[in-house]
Amino acid sequence: MRLTRLPRRAVPVLTALCLTLPAAAALTACDSSSDSGSGSGPGSGGADGEQSPEEDTVTVRYTPVSPLDEEQLGRVAGQVRQRAEALDLGEVTVETDGGAVVLTGPAAGERSFRELARPGALYFRPVQAQSPPGTDGVPDDDSLPLRSEFGALDCTDPEAAGEAARGHDPEQPAVACGPGLAAGDPPLKYLLGPAAMSGAEVAAAEAVLEPQLGAWVIRIELTETGADQFGDLTERLGLQPVPQNQVAIVMDGEVVSAPAVQERIGGGTVQIQGGVDEPFTQDSAKEFAALLVSGALPVPLTVDSAVGTGAGQ
């Protein structure tokens, strides 16, 4: 496999090759020669592994932001269980209790267990406009929606960036924030078209150590329908001028990456790569993949408490 290295400040390019890219993440179509993150290593042991009687445990309570009936809560518990098992941190138990979902597992996994409350809503959206901070970047095309909202958005303001990430309707255009193109760069803002495909078309996801990059990545296998949708999307965007030739990978309303497209990408296997300033670690890659394997939660969850028990408590 040949690597293509881009100039440090170049917009990442999405091609059928594995790329080494400077942006916060890169999406590529690759072979499957990487080592899986589910093998042996620190924190591994499998969801079916046994905890030592002396091992500290933690109990994490997740509460839906809006009430769910018993059947709905049971489905959410199943999603949390699937996410927790994907972390491969040891034996976990997940059950429902009084309108909440309760997880008990190794105390060493507490931070990762808290991350399981994220909605995990993944969408692929075409980029309509992109602008660095300090400029309004309003496109000249008056037909584009949300032009004023895009011009007013300040992604260097955490409150404004957080507000922009909430309440996205996948069928409607949206404004969003994303990381800069290189380490130390301020965030970019985006005007995005309606979602072309969603995480529902992810058949499998895993964290793998990519030997050619020396970095942790998320490998995604798409369904047959998703592979067709992704191929059609990349073929269409490859014909557009900059920045309309970029596809934004959006997780929970935030742009993870927005690589440019030069050609149709088929095959149904893609990778999301961490970036210069915030590369994926083994833990963060597993957490990201865990959100994808279960699909998006129907409602957000809050972590009410995390109580440790065991020998060290």
PDB file of C-alpha atoms in Angstrom:
ATOM      1  CA  MET A   1       0.000   0.000   0.000  1.00  0.00           C
ATOM      2  CA  ARG A   2       1.436   3.403  -1.001  1.00  0.00           C
ATOM      3  CA  LEU A   3       1.076   6.450   1.230  1.00  0.00           C
ATOM      4  CA  THR A   4       0.420   9.893  -0.163  1.00  0.00           C
ATOM      5  CA  ARG A   5       1.733  12.728   1.988  1.00  0.00           C
ATOM      6  CA  LEU A   6       0.059  16.094   1.634  1.00  0.00           C
ATOM      7  CA  PRO A   7       1.503  19.532   2.459  1.00  0.00           C
ATOM      8  CA  ARG A   8       1.011  20.352   6.119  1.00  0.00           C
ATOM      9  CA  ARG A   9      -1.709  22.938   5.590  1.00  0.00           C
ATOM     10  CA  ALA A  10      -3.453  21.284   2.682  1.00  0.00           C
ATOM     11  CA  VAL A  11      -7.075  20.240   2.872  1.00  0.00           C
ATOM     12  CA  PRO A  12      -7.135  16.473   3.383  1.00  0.00           C
ATOM     13  CA  VAL A  13      -8.010  14.471   0.301  1.00  0.00           C
ATOM     14  CA  LEU A  14     -10.284  11.462   0.331  1.00  0.00           C
ATOM     15  CA  THR A  15      -9.093   8.781  -2.100  1.00  0.00           C
ATOM     16  CA  ALA A  16      -8.918   5.037  -2.430  1.00  0.00           C
ATOM     17  CA  LEU A  17      -5.458   5.091  -0.781  1.00  0.00           C
ATOM     18  CA  CYS A  18      -4.556   5.252   2.904  1.00  0.00           C
ATOM     19  CA  LEU A  19      -3.478   8.853   3.473  1.00  0.00           C
ATOM     20  CA  THR A  20      -1.314  10.580   6.025  1.00  0.00           C
ATOM     21  CA  LEU A  21      -3.214  13.814   6.582  1.00  0.00           C
ATOM     22  CA  PRO A  22      -2.769  16.942   8.677  1.00  0.00           C
ATOM     23  CA  ALA A  23      -6.410  17.568   9.605  1.00  0.00           C
ATOM     24  CA  ALA A  24      -8.141  16.488  12.793  1.00  0.00           C
ATOM     25  CA  ALA A  25      -9.216  13.267  11.126  1.00  0.00           C
ATOM     26  CA  ALA A  26      -9.059  11.640   7.754  1.00  0.00           C
ATOM     27  CA  LEU A  27     -11.423   9.247   6.046  1.00  0.00           C
ATOM     28  CA  THR A  28      -9.911   6.705   3.655  1.00  0.00           C
ATOM     29  CA  ALA A  29     -10.704   3.448   1.963  1.00  0.00           C
ATOM     30  CA  CYS A  30      -8.089   0.847   2.849  1.00  0.00           C
ATOM     31  CA  ASP A  31      -7.207  -2.787   3.035  1.00  0.00           C
ATOM     32  CA  SER A  32      -7.716  -4.823   6.214  1.00  0.00           C
ATOM     33  CA  SER A  33      -4.099  -5.544   7.095  1.00  0.00           C
ATOM     34  CA  SER A  34      -4.087  -3.423  10.263  1.00  0.00           C
ATOM     35  CA  ASP A  35      -3.908  -4.954  13.701  1.00  0.00           C
ATOM     36  CA  SER A  36      -7.209  -4.981  15.541  1.00  0.00           C
ATOM     37  CA  GLY A  37      -7.460  -3.079  18.779  1.00  0.00           C
ATOM     38  CA  SER A  38      -9.351  -5.963  20.324  1.00  0.00           C
ATOM     39  CA  GLY A  39      -6.209  -8.058  20.835  1.00  0.00           C
ATOM     40  CA  SER A  40      -4.040  -8.310  23.886  1.00  0.00           C
ATOM     41  CA  GLY A  41      -2.756  -5.184  25.519  1.00  0.00           C
ATOM     42  CA  PRO A  42      -3.429  -2.889  28.440  1.00  0.00           C
ATOM     43  CA  GLY A  43      -7.065  -2.957  29.486  1.00  0.00           C
ATOM     44  CA  SER A  44      -7.955  -5.916  27.279  1.00  0.00           C
ATOM     45  CA  GLY A  45      -9.520  -9.052  28.607  1.00  0.00           C
ATOM     46  CA  GLY A  46     -12.864  -9.205  26.912  1.00  0.00           C
ATOM     47  CA  ALA A  47     -16.400  -8.582  28.102  1.00  0.00           C
ATOM     48  CA  ASP A  48     -16.592 -12.197  29.171  1.00  0.00           C
ATOM     49  CA  GLY A  49     -13.410 -12.030  31.261  1.00  0.00           C
ATOM     50  CA  GLU A  50     -13.561 -12.574  34.996  1.00  0.00           C
ATOM     51  CA  GLN A  51     -12.803  -9.908  37.554  1.00  0.00           C
ATOM     52  CA  SER A  52     -10.583 -10.718  40.484  1.00  0.00           C
ATOM     53  CA  PRO A  53     -12.453 -10.685  43.803  1.00  0.00           C
ATOM     54  CA  GLU A  54     -10.123  -7.876  44.914  1.00  0.00           C
ATOM     55  CA  GLU A  55     -10.584  -5.800  41.757  1.00  0.00           C
ATOM     56  CA  ASP A  56     -12.205  -2.414  42.246  1.00  0.00           C
ATOM     57  CA  THR A  57     -15.436  -1.857  40.353  1.00  0.00           C
ATOM     58  CA  VAL A  58     -17.500   1.187  39.461  1.00  0.00           C
ATOM     59  CA  THR A  59     -21.262   1.531  39.069  1.00  0.00           C
ATOM     60  CA  VAL A  60     -22.377   4.128  36.543  1.00  0.00           C
ATOM     61  CA  ARG A  61     -26.006   5.274  36.367  1.00  0.00           C
ATOM     62  CA  TYR A  62     -27.311   6.650  33.057  1.00  0.00           C
ATOM     63  CA  THR A  63     -30.629   8.528  33.031  1.00  0.00           C
ATOM     64  CA  PRO A  64     -32.470   9.447  29.804  1.00  0.00           C
ATOM     65  CA  VAL A  65     -33.130  13.181  29.474  1.00  0.00           C
ATOM     66  CA  SER A  66     -36.764  12.309  28.717  1.00  0.00           C
ATOM     67  CA  PRO A  67     -38.698   9.378  30.227  1.00  0.00           C
ATOM     68  CA  LEU A  68     -38.776   6.068  28.336  1.00  0.00           C
ATOM     69  CA  ASP A  69     -41.198   3.195  28.729  1.00  0.00           C
ATOM     70  CA  GLU A  70     -39.934  -0.200  29.851  1.00  0.00           C
ATOM     71  CA  GLU A  71     -39.455  -1.538  26.318  1.00  0.00           C
ATOM     72  CA  GLN A  72     -37.594   1.565  25.139  1.00  0.00           C
ATOM     73  CA  LEU A  73     -35.392   1.580  28.230  1.00  0.00           C
ATOM     74  CA  GLY A  74     -34.580  -2.085  27.651  1.00  0.00           C
ATOM     75  CA  ARG A  75     -33.393  -1.281  24.131  1.00  0.00           C
ATOM     76  CA  VAL A  76     -31.207   1.531  25.440  1.00  0.00           C
ATOM     77  CA  ALA A  77     -29.755  -0.848  28.027  1.00  0.00           C
ATOM     78  CA  GLY A  78     -28.921  -3.226  25.182  1.00  0.00           C
ATOM     79  CA  GLN A  79     -27.126  -0.449  23.321  1.00  0.00           C
ATOM     80  CA  VAL A  80     -25.129   0.528  26.421  1.00  0.00           C
ATOM     81  CA  ARG A  81     -24.219  -3.121  26.961  1.00  0.00           C
ATOM     82  CA  GLN A  82     -23.075  -3.490  23.355  1.00  0.00           C
ATOM     83  CA  ARG A  83     -20.959  -0.344  23.650  1.00  0.00           C
ATOM     84  CA  ALA A  84     -19.431  -1.462  26.935  1.00  0.00           C
ATOM     85  CA  GLU A  85     -18.531  -4.883  25.585  1.00  0.00           C
ATOM     86  CA  ALA A  86     -16.904  -3.259  22.558  1.00  0.00           C
ATOM     87  CA  LEU A  87     -14.504  -1.465  24.911  1.00  0.00           C
ATOM     88  CA  ASP A  88     -13.056  -4.843  25.883  1.00  0.00           C
ATOM     89  CA  LEU A  89     -12.235  -3.698  29.417  1.00  0.00           C
ATOM     90  CA  GLY A  90     -13.440  -6.773  31.302  1.00  0.00           C
ATOM     91  CA  GLU A  91     -16.690  -8.161  32.614  1.00  0.00           C
ATOM     92  CA  VAL A  92     -19.608  -5.724  32.758  1.00  0.00           C
ATOM     93  CA  THR A  93     -23.228  -6.010  33.840  1.00  0.00           C
ATOM     94  CA  VAL A  94     -25.961  -3.706  32.539  1.00  0.00           C
ATOM     95  CA  GLU A  95     -29.526  -3.579  33.875  1.00  0.00           C
ATOM     96  CA  THR A  96     -32.454  -1.207  34.145  1.00  0.00           C
ATOM     97  CA  ASP A  97     -33.449   0.341  37.445  1.00  0.00           C
ATOM     98  CA  GLY A  98     -36.188   2.872  38.083  1.00  0.00           C
ATOM     99  CA  GLY A  99     -36.146   4.569  34.701  1.00  0.00           C
ATOM    100  CA  ALA A 100     -32.366   4.473  34.392  1.00  0.00           C
ATOM    101  CA  VAL A 101     -29.678   2.159  33.032  1.00  0.00           C
ATOM    102  CA  VAL A 102     -27.052   0.948  35.505  1.00  0.00           C
ATOM    103  CA  LEU A 103     -23.655  -0.431  34.463  1.00  0.00           C
ATOM    104  CA  THR A 104     -21.157  -2.127  36.758  1.00  0.00           C
ATOM    105  CA  GLY A 105     -17.649  -2.854  35.548  1.00  0.00           C
ATOM    106  CA  PRO A 106     -13.929  -2.474  36.312  1.00  0.00           C
ATOM    107  CA  ALA A 107     -13.116   0.838  37.992  1.00  0.00           C
ATOM    108  CA  ALA A 108     -10.247   1.375  35.551  1.00  0.00           C
ATOM    109  CA  GLY A 109     -12.832   1.856  32.798  1.00  0.00           C
ATOM    110  CA  GLU A 110     -14.809   4.631  34.526  1.00  0.00           C
ATOM    111  CA  ARG A 111     -13.819   7.408  32.115  1.00  0.00           C
ATOM    112  CA  SER A 112     -14.629   5.260  29.096  1.00  0.00           C
ATOM    113  CA  PHE A 113     -17.917   4.118  30.644  1.00  0.00           C
ATOM    114  CA  ARG A 114     -18.949   7.752  31.061  1.00  0.00           C
ATOM    115  CA  GLU A 115     -18.360   8.309  27.336  1.00  0.00           C
ATOM    116  CA  LEU A 116     -21.011   5.682  26.559  1.00  0.00           C
ATOM    117  CA  ALA A 117     -23.676   8.281  27.362  1.00  0.00           C
ATOM    118  CA  ARG A 118     -22.919  10.159  24.140  1.00  0.00           C
ATOM    119  CA  PRO A 119     -25.698   9.953  21.534  1.00  0.00           C
ATOM    120  CA  GLY A 120     -23.316   8.552  18.917  1.00  0.00           C
ATOM    121  CA  ALA A 121     -25.146  10.080  15.939  1.00  0.00           C
ATOM    122  CA  LEU A 122     -22.897   9.822  12.863  1.00  0.00           C
ATOM    123  CA  TYR A 123     -23.705  11.542   9.564  1.00  0.00           C
ATOM    124  CA  PHE A 124     -21.879  12.201   6.312  1.00  0.00           C
ATOM    125  CA  ARG A 125     -22.790  15.655   4.980  1.00  0.00           C
ATOM    126  CA  PRO A 126     -21.612  17.568   1.897  1.00  0.00           C
ATOM    127  CA  VAL A 127     -19.781  20.809   2.656  1.00  0.00           C
ATOM    128  CA  GLN A 128     -21.334  23.917   1.136  1.00  0.00           C
ATOM    129  CA  ALA A 129     -19.020  26.511   2.701  1.00  0.00           C
ATOM    130  CA  GLN A 130     -16.030  26.559   5.047  1.00  0.00           C
ATOM    131  CA  SER A 131     -14.357  29.458   6.795  1.00  0.00           C
ATOM    132  CA  PRO A 132     -11.570  29.977   9.356  1.00  0.00           C
ATOM    133  CA  PRO A 133     -12.197  32.126  12.447  1.00  0.00           C
ATOM    134  CA  GLY A 134     -11.919  35.875  12.092  1.00  0.00           C
ATOM    135  CA  THR A 135     -13.810  35.910   8.784  1.00  0.00           C
ATOM    136  CA  ASP A 136     -17.512  35.577   8.176  1.00  0.00           C
ATOM    137  CA  GLY A 137     -16.874  33.478   5.061  1.00  0.00           C
ATOM    138  CA  VAL A 138     -20.438  34.013   3.858  1.00  0.00           C
ATOM    139  CA  PRO A 139     -20.739  32.471   0.372  1.00  0.00           C
ATOM    140  CA  ASP A 140     -21.864  34.669  -2.501  1.00  0.00           C
ATOM    141  CA  ASP A 141     -24.603  32.206  -3.463  1.00  0.00           C
ATOM    142  CA  ASP A 142     -27.797  33.790  -2.109  1.00  0.00           C
ATOM    143  CA  SER A 143     -29.697  30.539  -2.650  1.00  0.00           C
ATOM    144  CA  LEU A 144     -27.785  28.753   0.113  1.00  0.00           C
ATOM    145  CA  PRO A 145     -29.734  28.432   3.378  1.00  0.00           C
ATOM    146  CA  LEU A 146     -28.409  29.504   6.800  1.00  0.00           C
ATOM    147  CA  ARG A 147     -26.046  32.080   5.285  1.00  0.00           C
ATOM    148  CA  SER A 148     -26.604  34.568   8.112  1.00  0.00           C
ATOM    149  CA  GLU A 149     -26.253  31.875  10.801  1.00  0.00           C
ATOM    150  CA  PHE A 150     -23.015  30.722   9.201  1.00  0.00           C
ATOM    151  CA  GLY A 151     -21.658  34.268   9.060  1.00  0.00           C
ATOM    152  CA  ALA A 152     -22.475  34.899  12.726  1.00  0.00           C
ATOM    153  CA  LEU A 153     -21.076  31.625  14.099  1.00  0.00           C
ATOM    154  CA  ASP A 154     -17.868  32.009  16.132  1.00  0.00           C
ATOM    155  CA  CYS A 155     -16.309  28.582  16.623  1.00  0.00           C
ATOM    156  CA  THR A 156     -13.636  29.983  18.957  1.00  0.00           C
ATOM    157  CA  ASP A 157     -16.437  30.541  21.497  1.00  0.00           C
ATOM    158  CA  PRO A 158     -17.046  27.169  23.226  1.00  0.00           C
ATOM    159  CA  GLU A 159     -20.617  28.120  24.125  1.00  0.00           C
ATOM    160  CA  ALA A 160     -21.443  29.080  20.541  1.00  0.00           C
ATOM    161  CA  ALA A 161     -19.751  25.931  19.210  1.00  0.00           C
ATOM    162  CA  GLY A 162     -21.706  23.763  21.646  1.00  0.00           C
ATOM    163  CA  GLU A 163     -24.970  25.442  20.714  1.00  0.00           C
ATOM    164  CA  ALA A 164     -24.242  24.882  17.008  1.00  0.00           C
ATOM    165  CA  ALA A 165     -23.782  21.156  17.679  1.00  0.00           C
ATOM    166  CA  ARG A 166     -27.223  20.717  19.235  1.00  0.00           C
ATOM    167  CA  GLY A 167     -30.489  19.964  17.511  1.00  0.00           C
ATOM    168  CA  HIS A 168     -29.243  18.992  14.049  1.00  0.00           C
ATOM    169  CA  ASP A 169     -31.958  17.680  11.753  1.00  0.00           C
ATOM    170  CA  PRO A 170     -30.219  15.320   9.312  1.00  0.00           C
ATOM    171  CA  GLU A 171     -32.721  16.200   6.609  1.00  0.00           C
ATOM    172  CA  GLN A 172     -31.952  19.915   6.847  1.00  0.00           C
ATOM    173  CA  PRO A 173     -28.837  22.043   6.281  1.00  0.00           C
ATOM    174  CA  ALA A 174     -26.792  22.895   9.375  1.00  0.00           C
ATOM    175  CA  VAL A 175     -23.897  24.981  10.628  1.00  0.00           C
ATOM    176  CA  ALA A 176     -21.174  23.298  12.653  1.00  0.00           C
ATOM    177  CA  CYS A 177     -17.654  23.662  13.994  1.00  0.00           C
ATOM    178  CA  GLY A 178     -14.635  21.463  13.383  1.00  0.00           C
ATOM    179  CA  PRO A 179     -10.905  21.337  14.138  1.00  0.00           C
ATOM    180  CA  GLY A 180      -8.286  23.413  12.364  1.00  0.00           C
ATOM    181  CA  LEU A 181      -6.203  22.076   9.517  1.00  0.00           C
ATOM    182  CA  ALA A 182      -3.010  21.709  11.558  1.00  0.00           C
ATOM    183  CA  ALA A 183      -1.773  21.581  15.133  1.00  0.00           C
ATOM    184  CA  GLY A 184      -2.411  24.867  16.907  1.00  0.00           C
ATOM    185  CA  ASP A 185      -4.802  26.166  14.254  1.00  0.00           C
ATOM    186  CA  PRO A 186      -8.116  27.642  15.465  1.00  0.00           C
ATOM    187  CA  PRO A 187     -11.314  25.754  14.632  1.00  0.00           C
ATOM    188  CA  LEU A 188     -13.084  26.007  11.294  1.00  0.00           C
ATOM    189  CA  LYS A 189     -16.761  26.621  10.753  1.00  0.00           C
ATOM    190  CA  TYR A 190     -18.889  24.831   8.188  1.00  0.00           C
ATOM    191  CA  LEU A 191     -22.130  25.263   6.324  1.00  0.00           C
ATOM    192  CA  LEU A 192     -23.350  21.737   5.610  1.00  0.00           C
ATOM    193  CA  GLY A 193     -25.970  20.290   3.329  1.00  0.00           C
ATOM    194  CA  PRO A 194     -28.506  17.638   4.425  1.00  0.00           C
ATOM    195  CA  ALA A 195     -26.999  14.317   5.426  1.00  0.00           C
ATOM    196  CA  ALA A 196     -26.263  11.991   2.514  1.00  0.00           C
ATOM    197  CA  MET A 197     -25.979   8.929   4.765  1.00  0.00           C
ATOM    198  CA  SER A 198     -26.010   8.058   8.453  1.00  0.00           C
ATOM    199  CA  GLY A 199     -24.407   5.740  10.951  1.00  0.00           C
ATOM    200  CA  ALA A 200     -27.313   3.363  10.397  1.00  0.00           C
ATOM    201  CA  GLU A 201     -25.360   2.133   7.371  1.00  0.00           C
ATOM    202  CA  VAL A 202     -22.353   1.151   9.517  1.00  0.00           C
ATOM    203  CA  ALA A 203     -22.284  -2.635   9.686  1.00  0.00           C
ATOM    204  CA  ALA A 204     -19.201  -2.860  11.913  1.00  0.00           C
ATOM    205  CA  ALA A 205     -16.623  -0.589  13.482  1.00  0.00           C
ATOM    206  CA  GLU A 206     -13.386  -1.304  15.300  1.00  0.00           C
ATOM    207  CA  ALA A 207     -10.301   0.470  16.563  1.00  0.00           C
ATOM    208  CA  VAL A 208      -7.162  -0.739  14.824  1.00  0.00           C
ATOM    209  CA  LEU A 209      -3.495   0.166  14.935  1.00  0.00           C
ATOM    210  CA  GLU A 210      -2.572   1.099  11.375  1.00  0.00           C
ATOM    211  CA  PRO A 211       1.064  -0.035  10.966  1.00  0.00           C
ATOM    212  CA  GLN A 212       1.779   2.087   7.908  1.00  0.00           C
ATOM    213  CA  LEU A 213       0.680   5.226   9.739  1.00  0.00           C
ATOM    214  CA  GLY A 214       1.814   4.203  13.211  1.00  0.00           C
ATOM    215  CA  ALA A 215      -1.497   5.488  14.508  1.00  0.00           C
ATOM    216  CA  TRP A 216      -4.840   4.303  15.851  1.00  0.00           C
ATOM    217  CA  VAL A 217      -7.734   4.604  13.416  1.00  0.00           C
ATOM    218  CA  ILE A 218     -11.401   3.634  13.257  1.00  0.00           C
ATOM    219  CA  ARG A 219     -12.147   1.105  10.533  1.00  0.00           C
ATOM    220  CA  ILE A 220     -15.765   1.140   9.379  1.00  0.00           C
ATOM    221  CA  GLU A 221     -17.464  -1.535   7.325  1.00  0.00           C
ATOM    222  CA  LEU A 222     -20.554  -0.245   5.540  1.00  0.00           C
ATOM    223  CA  THR A 223     -23.670  -2.179   4.649  1.00  0.00           C
ATOM    224  CA  GLU A 224     -24.270  -2.929   0.990  1.00  0.00           C
ATOM    225  CA  THR A 225     -26.675  -0.003   0.848  1.00  0.00           C
ATOM    226  CA  GLY A 226     -24.204   2.221   2.682  1.00  0.00           C
ATOM    227  CA  ALA A 227     -21.381   1.280   0.319  1.00  0.00           C
ATOM    228  CA  ASP A 228     -23.554   2.280  -2.644  1.00  0.00           C
ATOM    229  CA  GLN A 229     -24.575   5.544  -0.961  1.00  0.00           C
ATOM    230  CA  PHE A 230     -20.981   6.377  -0.091  1.00  0.00           C
ATOM    231  CA  GLY A 231     -19.822   5.591  -3.613  1.00  0.00           C
ATOM    232  CA  ASP A 232     -22.524   7.798  -5.111  1.00  0.00           C
ATOM    233  CA  LEU A 233     -21.723  10.610  -2.643  1.00  0.00           C
ATOM    234  CA  THR A 234     -17.993  10.608  -3.353  1.00  0.00           C
ATOM    235  CA  GLU A 235     -18.564  10.375  -7.099  1.00  0.00           C
ATOM    236  CA  ARG A 236     -20.844  13.412  -6.980  1.00  0.00           C
ATOM    237  CA  LEU A 237     -18.572  15.483  -4.761  1.00  0.00           C
ATOM    238  CA  GLY A 238     -15.504  14.662  -6.844  1.00  0.00           C
ATOM    239  CA  LEU A 239     -16.957  16.793  -9.639  1.00  0.00           C
ATOM    240  CA  GLN A 240     -17.476  19.884  -7.456  1.00  0.00           C
ATOM    241  CA  PRO A 241     -15.140  22.859  -6.865  1.00  0.00           C
ATOM    242  CA  VAL A 242     -13.506  23.562  -3.492  1.00  0.00           C
ATOM    243  CA  PRO A 243     -14.936  23.412  -0.842  1.00  0.00           C
ATOM    244  CA  GLN A 244     -18.059  21.766  -2.241  1.00  0.00           C
ATOM    245  CA  ASN A 245     -15.914  18.710  -3.031  1.00  0.00           C
ATOM    246  CA  GLN A 246     -15.513  17.987   0.699  1.00  0.00           C
ATOM    247  CA  VAL A 247     -17.532  15.517   2.765  1.00  0.00           C
ATOM    248  CA  ALA A 248     -17.993  16.329   6.443  1.00  0.00           C
ATOM    249  CA  ILE A 249     -17.923  13.452   8.903  1.00  0.00           C
ATOM    250  CA  VAL A 250     -20.176  14.674  11.704  1.00  0.00           C
ATOM    251  CA  MET A 251     -20.464  13.011  15.129  1.00  0.00           C
ATOM    252  CA  ASP A 252     -23.053  14.436  17.542  1.00  0.00           C
ATOM    253  CA  GLY A 253     -23.203  17.721  15.660  1.00  0.00           C
ATOM    254  CA  GLU A 254     -19.437  18.319  15.506  1.00  0.00           C
ATOM    255  CA  VAL A 255     -17.317  17.971  12.366  1.00  0.00           C
ATOM    256  CA  VAL A 256     -14.637  15.339  12.970  1.00  0.00           C
ATOM    257  CA  SER A 257     -13.082  15.846   9.540  1.00  0.00           C
ATOM    258  CA  ALA A 258     -13.995  17.214   6.136  1.00  0.00           C
ATOM    259  CA  PRO A 259     -11.664  15.643   3.550  1.00  0.00           C
ATOM    260  CA  ALA A 260     -11.842  16.566  -0.121  1.00  0.00           C
ATOM    261  CA  VAL A 261     -12.931  14.004  -2.693  1.00  0.00           C
ATOM    262  CA  GLN A 262     -11.270  13.458  -6.061  1.00  0.00           C
ATOM    263  CA  GLU A 263     -12.915  10.251  -7.230  1.00  0.00           C
ATOM    264  CA  ARG A 264     -15.602   7.691  -6.487  1.00  0.00           C
ATOM    265  CA  ILE A 265     -14.679   5.502  -3.517  1.00  0.00           C
ATOM    266  CA  GLY A 266     -16.218   2.059  -3.424  1.00  0.00           C
ATOM    267  CA  GLY A 267     -15.613  -1.144  -1.550  1.00  0.00           C
ATOM    268  CA  GLY A 268     -17.565  -0.344   1.592  1.00  0.00           C
ATOM    269  CA  THR A 269     -14.541  -0.065   3.944  1.00  0.00           C
ATOM    270  CA  VAL A 270     -13.358   3.330   5.185  1.00  0.00           C
ATOM    271  CA  GLN A 271     -11.111   4.616   7.959  1.00  0.00           C
ATOM    272  CA  ILE A 272     -11.278   7.656  10.221  1.00  0.00           C
ATOM    273  CA  GLN A 273      -7.819   8.767  11.303  1.00  0.00           C
ATOM    274  CA  GLY A 274      -6.962  11.018  14.229  1.00  0.00           C
ATOM    275  CA  GLY A 275      -5.156  14.267  13.565  1.00  0.00           C
ATOM    276  CA  VAL A 276      -2.003  16.200  14.286  1.00  0.00           C
ATOM    277  CA  ASP A 277      -3.095  17.926  17.506  1.00  0.00           C
ATOM    278  CA  GLU A 278      -5.469  15.247  18.818  1.00  0.00           C
ATOM    279  CA  PRO A 279      -4.594  11.828  17.383  1.00  0.00           C
ATOM    280  CA  PHE A 280      -6.623   8.853  18.472  1.00  0.00           C
ATOM    281  CA  THR A 281      -5.218   6.951  21.409  1.00  0.00           C
ATOM    282  CA  GLN A 282      -6.068   3.284  21.875  1.00  0.00           C
ATOM    283  CA  ASP A 283      -8.728   4.250  24.432  1.00  0.00           C
ATOM    284  CA  SER A 284     -10.303   7.108  22.462  1.00  0.00           C
ATOM    285  CA  ALA A 285     -10.353   5.029  19.270  1.00  0.00           C
ATOM    286  CA  LYS A 286     -12.143   2.203  21.088  1.00  0.00           C
ATOM    287  CA  GLU A 287     -14.621   4.669  22.603  1.00  0.00           C
ATOM    288  CA  PHE A 288     -15.412   6.150  19.171  1.00  0.00           C
ATOM    289  CA  ALA A 289     -15.869   2.706  17.646  1.00  0.00           C
ATOM    290  CA  ALA A 290     -18.028   1.598  20.579  1.00  0.00           C
ATOM    291  CA  LEU A 291     -20.479   4.428  19.876  1.00  0.00           C
ATOM    292  CA  LEU A 292     -20.838   3.267  16.285  1.00  0.00           C
ATOM    293  CA  VAL A 293     -21.392  -0.452  16.844  1.00  0.00           C
ATOM    294  CA  SER A 294     -24.665   0.059  18.734  1.00  0.00           C
ATOM    295  CA  GLY A 295     -26.142   2.817  16.606  1.00  0.00           C
ATOM    296  CA  ALA A 296     -27.304   6.196  17.899  1.00  0.00           C
ATOM    297  CA  LEU A 297     -29.254   6.373  21.149  1.00  0.00           C
ATOM    298  CA  PRO A 298     -32.917   7.428  20.804  1.00  0.00           C
ATOM    299  CA  VAL A 299     -32.434  10.083  23.516  1.00  0.00           C
ATOM    300  CA  PRO A 300     -29.369  11.575  25.187  1.00  0.00           C
ATOM    301  CA  LEU A 301     -28.279  10.107  28.516  1.00  0.00           C
ATOM    302  CA  THR A 302     -26.863  11.890  31.526  1.00  0.00           C
ATOM    303  CA  VAL A 303     -24.401  10.278  33.938  1.00  0.00           C
ATOM    304  CA  ASP A 304     -26.013  10.843  37.335  1.00  0.00           C
ATOM    305  CA  SER A 305     -23.381   9.086  39.388  1.00  0.00           C
ATOM    306  CA  ALA A 306     -20.361   6.843  39.269  1.00  0.00           C
ATOM    307  CA  VAL A 307     -19.820   5.032  42.561  1.00  0.00           C
ATOM    308  CA  GLY A 308     -16.712   2.915  43.105  1.00  0.00           C
ATOM    309  CA  THR A 309     -16.723  -0.253  45.204  1.00  0.00           C
ATOM    310  CA  GLY A 310     -14.139  -2.942  45.939  1.00  0.00           C
ATOM    311  CA  ALA A 311     -10.898  -3.462  47.732  1.00  0.00           C
ATOM    312  CA  GLY A 312      -9.631   0.076  47.228  1.00  0.00           C
ATOM    313  CA  GLN A 313     -12.847   1.799  48.270  1.00  0.00           C
TER     314      GLN A 313
END
